[in-house]
Short mmCIF file of C-alpha atoms in Angstrom, two decimals:
data_model
loop_
_atom_site.label_atom_id
_atom_site.label_comp_id
_atom_site.label_asym_id
_atom_site.label_seq_id
_atom_site.Cartn_x
_atom_site.Cartn_y
_atom_site.Cartn_z
CA MET A 1 14.51 35.57 -6.54
CA THR A 2 17.07 34.76 -9.21
CA THR A 3 16.76 31.97 -11.71
CA GLU A 4 19.64 30.17 -9.99
CA ALA A 5 17.89 30.36 -6.61
CA THR A 6 14.70 28.98 -8.16
CA ALA A 7 16.64 26.13 -9.76
CA ASP A 8 18.31 25.35 -6.42
CA ARG A 9 14.93 25.19 -4.66
CA SER A 10 13.50 22.82 -7.24
CA ARG A 11 16.44 20.46 -6.69
CA THR A 12 16.03 20.42 -2.92
CA ALA A 13 12.23 20.06 -2.79
CA ASP A 14 11.38 16.38 -2.81
CA PRO A 15 8.23 15.40 -4.64
CA PRO A 16 5.69 13.54 -2.53
CA ALA A 17 6.31 9.80 -2.31
CA LEU A 18 3.33 7.49 -2.82
CA VAL A 19 2.99 5.38 0.32
CA GLU A 20 -0.26 3.58 -0.48
CA GLN A 21 -2.72 3.74 -3.40
CA TRP A 22 -6.41 3.10 -2.67
CA ASP A 23 -9.39 1.60 -4.43
CA THR A 24 -7.64 0.41 -7.56
CA HIS A 25 -10.19 -2.43 -7.81
CA LEU A 26 -13.18 -0.11 -8.37
CA ARG A 27 -14.48 -0.02 -11.93
CA SER A 28 -17.17 2.01 -13.70
CA VAL A 29 -20.23 0.49 -15.32
CA ASP A 30 -22.48 1.51 -18.19
CA PRO A 31 -25.90 1.69 -16.50
CA LEU A 32 -27.56 3.46 -19.45
CA ARG A 33 -25.98 1.25 -22.12
CA PHE A 34 -24.83 4.52 -23.68
CA ALA A 35 -24.02 4.09 -27.38
CA GLY A 36 -20.29 4.26 -28.05
CA TYR A 37 -19.32 4.48 -24.35
CA ALA A 38 -16.33 2.34 -23.48
CA VAL A 39 -16.23 1.65 -19.74
CA PRO A 40 -12.79 2.79 -18.56
CA ALA A 41 -10.40 0.39 -16.90
CA SER A 42 -9.76 1.13 -13.23
CA GLU A 43 -6.37 2.70 -14.01
CA ASP A 44 -8.00 4.98 -16.61
CA GLU A 45 -10.47 6.58 -14.16
CA SER A 46 -10.20 10.34 -13.72
CA VAL A 47 -9.42 10.17 -9.98
CA ARG A 48 -6.71 8.35 -8.06
CA THR A 49 -6.33 8.40 -4.30
CA GLY A 50 -3.93 7.26 -1.64
CA VAL A 51 -1.46 8.34 1.00
CA VAL A 52 1.66 10.33 0.15
CA SER A 53 4.59 11.42 2.24
CA PHE A 54 5.96 14.96 2.10
CA GLY A 55 9.37 14.79 3.78
CA GLY A 56 8.07 12.28 6.32
CA ALA A 57 4.68 13.93 6.94
CA GLU A 58 1.77 11.92 5.55
CA ALA A 59 -1.28 13.30 3.77
CA VAL A 60 -4.15 11.86 1.79
CA TRP A 61 -3.76 12.60 -1.91
CA ILE A 62 -6.68 13.04 -4.32
CA GLU A 63 -5.48 13.37 -7.90
CA CYS A 64 -8.04 14.50 -10.46
CA ASP A 65 -6.63 14.31 -13.96
CA ALA A 66 -8.38 15.80 -16.98
CA SER A 67 -6.27 13.67 -19.33
CA ARG A 68 -8.13 10.55 -18.12
CA GLN A 69 -11.83 10.37 -19.10
CA THR A 70 -11.59 14.12 -19.80
CA GLY A 71 -11.64 14.64 -16.05
CA THR A 72 -15.31 13.73 -15.73
CA MET A 73 -16.66 12.57 -12.40
CA GLY A 74 -18.42 9.23 -12.60
CA ALA A 75 -19.46 6.88 -9.82
CA VAL A 76 -15.95 5.49 -9.32
CA ALA A 77 -14.32 8.92 -9.21
CA GLY A 78 -16.90 10.08 -6.67
CA GLU A 79 -16.55 6.93 -4.57
CA ARG A 80 -12.78 7.29 -4.49
CA ILE A 81 -13.05 10.92 -3.35
CA VAL A 82 -15.62 10.07 -0.66
CA ARG A 83 -13.52 7.18 0.64
CA ALA A 84 -10.38 9.34 0.63
CA PHE A 85 -11.99 12.09 2.73
CA ASN A 86 -13.49 9.51 5.11
CA ARG A 87 -10.14 7.75 5.59
CA ALA A 88 -8.41 11.10 6.07
CA ALA A 89 -10.90 12.02 8.81
CA GLU A 90 -10.47 8.62 10.48
CA ARG A 91 -6.66 8.81 10.36
CA ARG A 92 -6.68 12.54 11.22
CA LEU A 93 -4.66 13.36 8.09
CA PRO A 94 -4.81 16.46 5.88
CA VAL A 95 -5.96 16.13 2.27
CA VAL A 96 -3.99 17.44 -0.69
CA GLU A 97 -5.90 17.56 -3.97
CA THR A 98 -4.95 18.28 -7.53
CA VAL A 99 -8.27 19.34 -9.00
CA ALA A 100 -9.21 19.19 -12.68
CA SER A 101 -12.72 18.34 -13.74
CA GLY A 102 -14.68 18.05 -16.92
CA GLY A 103 -18.00 17.89 -15.07
CA ALA A 104 -20.35 14.98 -14.47
CA ARG A 105 -19.91 11.90 -16.65
CA LEU A 106 -23.14 11.97 -18.66
CA GLN A 107 -22.83 8.35 -19.76
CA GLU A 108 -23.49 7.27 -16.15
CA GLY A 109 -26.64 9.37 -15.70
CA MET A 110 -27.87 9.99 -12.15
CA LEU A 111 -25.09 7.86 -10.68
CA SER A 112 -22.69 10.53 -11.86
CA LEU A 113 -24.79 13.49 -10.76
CA LEU A 114 -25.12 12.10 -7.21
CA GLN A 115 -21.35 12.27 -6.78
CA MET A 116 -21.34 16.06 -6.35
CA ALA A 117 -23.52 15.83 -3.22
CA ARG A 118 -21.61 12.81 -1.89
CA THR A 119 -18.17 14.39 -2.32
CA SER A 120 -19.34 17.70 -0.85
CA SER A 121 -20.66 15.91 2.23
CA ALA A 122 -17.44 13.92 2.67
CA ALA A 123 -15.32 17.07 2.37
CA ALA A 124 -17.57 18.82 4.92
CA ARG A 125 -17.21 15.91 7.39
CA HIS A 126 -13.43 16.06 7.00
CA ALA A 127 -13.44 19.82 7.68
CA ALA A 128 -15.81 19.36 10.65
CA ALA A 129 -13.29 16.89 12.08
CA GLY A 130 -10.82 19.79 12.17
CA GLN A 131 -8.61 18.52 9.36
CA LEU A 132 -7.02 20.68 6.68
CA THR A 133 -7.38 20.45 2.92
CA ALA A 134 -5.14 22.07 0.31
CA ALA A 135 -6.01 22.18 -3.37
CA VAL A 136 -3.92 22.73 -6.46
CA LEU A 137 -6.31 23.90 -9.17
CA ARG A 138 -5.42 22.76 -12.66
CA SER A 139 -6.61 24.51 -15.80
CA ARG A 140 -9.91 22.63 -16.17
CA ALA A 141 -10.82 23.18 -12.51
CA ARG A 142 -12.74 26.41 -13.19
CA ARG A 143 -15.82 24.55 -14.33
CA GLY A 144 -17.41 21.18 -13.81
CA SER A 145 -18.17 19.16 -10.72
CA ALA A 146 -14.93 19.49 -8.73
CA PRO A 147 -15.27 23.23 -8.01
CA ARG A 148 -18.78 22.57 -6.76
CA TRP A 149 -17.64 20.09 -4.12
CA ARG A 150 -14.75 22.39 -3.20
CA ARG A 151 -17.08 25.41 -2.75
CA ARG A 152 -19.52 23.42 -0.65
CA TRP A 153 -17.24 23.33 2.38
CA GLY A 154 -15.60 26.71 1.89
CA GLY A 155 -12.85 25.98 -0.64
CA ARG A 156 -12.12 28.64 -3.25
#
């Protein structure tokens, strides 16, 4: 494919349009009173979820971003992922994820570690409902908690 053809394709492909953003009210806590830990604001959490539209077709979007909280999975990130997979199964929608993870958020202790099992179970329920999931792996996605919940239900 020529450079011109690639440029033409990028102009015609519409980016997904955000239809609805979910769980913006959820906020982390500091259960261990970890020295120096600043509880992130809801908008600074490492995961955002909602519904997007790709040329009129809707999908649930899970965006994991390593630039927010270094991509760590705390209780809010895990809860957002679980809720997203559950809503996707209920609405019979596919899930599209951008995955980047810095692992479990140590400042939240066991609350953070429990999220790997919870998100794996939610992803498995979504798959068992016959729904599809597509993942875009970002550079930090080769380690940490996100690959673990992806592998649990057969993701690569």
